[in-house]
Amino acid sequence: TEATHRGQSGSSPDRVSSTTSEDRFVPTPRRVGGALKGIRIVAVAASNRHSAVLSDAGDAYTFGSNAKGQLGISLGSTHQHTHQPRRVDLSGKDLSRKTCVGIACAKAHTVALTADDGVFQWGHGSWSP
């Protein structure tokens, strides 16, 4: 049977692929590469369809499903699902760079804590002032 690939291994091309149901699971651990190459990761978070990592420099990276905007990428973009980690822009309205110190994932949203005590949320059910 055909199934949509929804893995979070970070090792496949930046696209949704059609595979057999037996091919969509990765039973052997694989190193996540792409944008994370050479970057020291200090924290990881995962949900059922997306993952997030935090670098020692305070940058948040996300990959997996963006069906509800949980990757921090605009809905309707060409990246509804990506296996390649992408840095999340936490600059906010003031456009100053934020240093992320914590990250968490839920089913359809992601939350980040910044060094200046800011909390950023994106994805389904995001709170807006």
GROMACS .gro file of C-alpha atoms in nm, residues 6-107:
model
  102
    6ARG     CA    1   0.640   1.149   0.762
    7GLY     CA    2   0.970   1.052   0.920
    8GLN     CA    3   1.178   1.293   1.128
    9SER     CA    4   1.524   1.152   1.065
   10GLY     CA    5   1.648   1.461   0.884
   11SER     CA    6   1.831   1.248   0.631
   12SER     CA    7   1.604   1.257   0.326
   13PRO     CA    8   1.551   1.527   0.062
   14ASP     CA    9   1.333   1.829   0.136
   15ARG     CA   10   1.009   1.684   0.000
   16VAL     CA   11   0.713   1.463   0.077
   17SER     CA   12   0.761   1.127  -0.086
   18SER     CA   13   0.530   0.839  -0.156
   19THR     CA   14   0.666   0.511  -0.023
   20THR     CA   15   0.539   0.172   0.077
   21SER     CA   16   0.425   0.152   0.437
   22GLU     CA   17   0.725  -0.066   0.522
   23ASP     CA   18   0.971   0.195   0.386
   24ARG     CA   19   0.841   0.491   0.586
   25PHE     CA   20   1.000   0.388   0.914
   26VAL     CA   21   1.370   0.419   0.984
   27PRO     CA   22   1.464   0.137   1.223
   28THR     CA   23   1.832   0.233   1.234
   29PRO     CA   24   1.939   0.565   1.392
   30ARG     CA   25   2.079   0.817   1.144
   31ARG     CA   26   2.268   1.137   1.213
   32VAL     CA   27   2.064   1.449   1.136
   33GLY     CA   28   2.264   1.660   0.893
   34GLY     CA   29   2.191   1.948   0.664
   35ALA     CA   30   2.194   2.285   0.841
   36LEU     CA   31   2.312   2.119   1.164
   37LYS     CA   32   2.648   2.011   1.026
   38GLY     CA   33   2.920   2.157   1.249
   39ILE     CA   34   2.668   2.297   1.500
   40ARG     CA   35   2.674   2.178   1.861
   41ILE     CA   36   2.324   2.074   1.970
   42VAL     CA   37   2.245   2.101   2.341
   43ALA     CA   38   1.875   2.008   2.354
   44VAL     CA   39   1.620   1.815   2.148
   45ALA     CA   40   1.241   1.799   2.152
   46ALA     CA   41   1.006   1.584   1.945
   47SER     CA   42   0.640   1.532   1.886
   48ASN     CA   43   0.455   1.288   1.665
   49ARG     CA   44   0.526   1.471   1.335
   50HIS     CA   45   0.801   1.727   1.397
   51SER     CA   46   1.120   1.780   1.592
   52ALA     CA   47   1.314   2.078   1.723
   53VAL     CA   48   1.672   2.118   1.838
   54LEU     CA   49   1.856   2.393   2.022
   55SER     CA   50   2.217   2.491   1.944
   56ASP     CA   51   2.476   2.610   2.195
   57ALA     CA   52   2.460   2.948   2.019
   58GLY     CA   53   2.091   2.982   2.112
   59ASP     CA   54   1.939   2.905   1.773
   60ALA     CA   55   1.630   2.685   1.734
   61TYR     CA   56   1.600   2.451   1.434
   62THR     CA   57   1.288   2.256   1.333
   63PHE     CA   58   1.209   1.979   1.083
   64GLY     CA   59   0.926   1.739   1.000
   65SER     CA   60   0.564   1.830   0.927
   66ASN     CA   61   0.460   2.194   0.893
   67ALA     CA   62   0.089   2.113   0.840
   68LYS     CA   63  -0.015   2.349   1.121
   69GLY     CA   64   0.281   2.588   1.104
   70GLN     CA   65   0.470   2.408   1.382
   71LEU     CA   66   0.805   2.452   1.206
   72GLY     CA   67   0.787   2.831   1.219
   73ILE     CA   68   0.761   2.845   0.839
   74SER     CA   69   0.468   3.030   0.685
   75LEU     CA   70   0.175   2.811   0.593
   76GLY     CA   71   0.129   2.795   0.218
   77SER     CA   72   0.504   2.802   0.161
   78THR     CA   73   0.667   2.532  -0.047
   79HIS     CA   74   0.783   2.364   0.275
   80GLN     CA   75   0.482   2.180   0.415
   81HIS     CA   76   0.718   1.905   0.523
   82THR     CA   77   1.095   1.914   0.541
   83HIS     CA   78   1.352   1.659   0.647
   84GLN     CA   79   1.621   1.929   0.655
   85PRO     CA   80   1.645   2.132   0.976
   86ARG     CA   81   1.576   2.505   0.931
   87ARG     CA   82   1.667   2.781   1.174
   88VAL     CA   83   1.361   2.951   1.323
   89ASP     CA   84   1.362   3.332   1.316
   90LEU     CA   85   1.284   3.443   1.672
   91SER     CA   86   1.352   3.812   1.609
   92GLY     CA   87   0.989   3.911   1.668
   93LYS     CA   88   0.846   4.251   1.582
   94ASP     CA   89   1.148   4.440   1.719
   95LEU     CA   90   1.378   4.244   1.481
   96SER     CA   91   1.645   4.194   1.747
   97ARG     CA   92   1.803   3.851   1.756
   98LYS     CA   93   1.674   3.635   2.040
   99THR     CA   94   1.884   3.371   2.215
  100CYS     CA   95   1.679   3.057   2.267
  101VAL     CA   96   1.745   2.872   2.594
  102GLY     CA   97   1.464   2.616   2.585
  103ILE     CA   98   1.246   2.440   2.328
  104ALA     CA   99   0.940   2.211   2.346
  105CYS     CA  100   0.718   2.040   2.089
  106ALA     CA  101   0.354   1.934   2.110
  107LYS     CA  102   0.138   1.766   1.848
   0.00000   0.00000   0.00000
